[in-house]
Amino acid sequence: MTIPRRSLRAAGTLAAAAVVGLSGAVLTAGPAAAHTPTWAVTCSEVNLDLTAYNGNVTNQVTVTVDGKDLLPTETFGREFHKKLELPAHDKEVTVHLVVKAGDGDNFSRDETKTAPVCEGTTPSPTPSEDTPSPAPSTEAPSESAKPTASVEPSEAPSTSAPGAASPSPSSPGLAETGSSSATPIMAGAAVAVLLAGGGIMWSVRKRRTAQH
């Protein structure tokens, strides 16, 4: 049995097309299975390990915490490895990862994880800028707040006054004054002398008169 040459050529063409199609499918499925965006979140950090990406295109990665940038958008090639430290927090925070693959949106990732609070590390709250500080008081202190002087003596006076000191017998006597008790006696003696002198003068004059 002789097979026509045209039939052989047609069969060869179909086989070649099948091989090309299968190869394309394998090449297309290869990158899809190779993209590996691995990341982990703890209470204090975020670990990123993005591997097996297409290095011939531009890939992008972004990480935010409660809507704020923890890792602004960065570009990478085949791999990206980074450890990010989370800010101090006293409640759970939401970590959002966005990976945009340059070889198709079907290889991109948009995932969210929660970071718990670390045990024993509760940060003290910071004062808010919107909270006004208390203004200093301009009111004068009330009368009740002013210090009052105590009117009560600290110690009660002693009820027993010390007696007057008696003069010592050995101390010298006081000087005599004109009002001494001997003053009347001296006055009486002076009067007696004057009277006696007057009587003598009267007797002498009488005798002289008698002699003449």
mmCIF file of N, CA and C in Angstrom, residues 201-212:
data_model
loop_
_atom_site.group_PDB
_atom_site.id
_atom_site.type_symbol
_atom_site.label_atom_id
_atom_site.label_comp_id
_atom_site.label_asym_id
_atom_site.label_seq_id
_atom_site.Cartn_x
_atom_site.Cartn_y
_atom_site.Cartn_z
ATOM 1 N N MET A 201 19.695 137.042 176.166
ATOM 2 C CA MET A 201 19.806 138.431 175.710
ATOM 3 C C MET A 201 18.852 139.325 176.495
ATOM 4 N N TRP A 202 17.691 138.850 176.839
ATOM 5 C CA TRP A 202 16.707 139.670 177.574
ATOM 6 C C TRP A 202 17.206 139.918 178.990
ATOM 7 N N SER A 203 17.844 138.860 179.611
ATOM 8 C CA SER A 203 18.376 139.026 180.983
ATOM 9 C C SER A 203 19.517 140.024 180.997
ATOM 10 N N VAL A 204 20.383 139.977 179.989
ATOM 11 C CA VAL A 204 21.532 140.905 179.941
ATOM 12 C C VAL A 204 21.045 142.322 179.766
ATOM 13 N N ARG A 205 20.118 142.586 178.955
ATOM 14 C CA ARG A 205 19.613 143.945 178.759
ATOM 15 C C ARG A 205 18.923 144.473 180.017
ATOM 16 N N LYS A 206 18.250 143.553 180.691
ATOM 17 C CA LYS A 206 17.561 144.012 181.909
ATOM 18 C C LYS A 206 18.571 144.432 182.959
ATOM 19 N N ARG A 207 19.649 143.696 183.127
ATOM 20 C CA ARG A 207 20.695 144.033 184.123
ATOM 21 C C ARG A 207 21.346 145.367 183.763
ATOM 22 N N ARG A 208 21.622 145.611 182.508
ATOM 23 C CA ARG A 208 22.247 146.868 182.091
ATOM 24 C C ARG A 208 21.336 148.029 182.399
ATOM 25 N N THR A 209 20.100 147.807 182.199
ATOM 26 C CA THR A 209 19.120 148.906 182.461
ATOM 27 C C THR A 209 19.064 149.192 183.965
ATOM 28 N N ALA A 210 19.162 148.200 184.815
ATOM 29 C CA ALA A 210 19.096 148.385 186.230
ATOM 30 C C ALA A 210 20.339 149.093 186.738
ATOM 31 N N GLN A 211 21.490 148.860 186.197
ATOM 32 C CA GLN A 211 22.705 149.504 186.641
ATOM 33 C C GLN A 211 22.723 150.983 186.300
ATOM 34 N N HIS A 212 22.112 151.401 185.283
ATOM 35 C CA HIS A 212 22.079 152.794 184.908
ATOM 36 C C HIS A 212 20.995 153.530 185.656
#
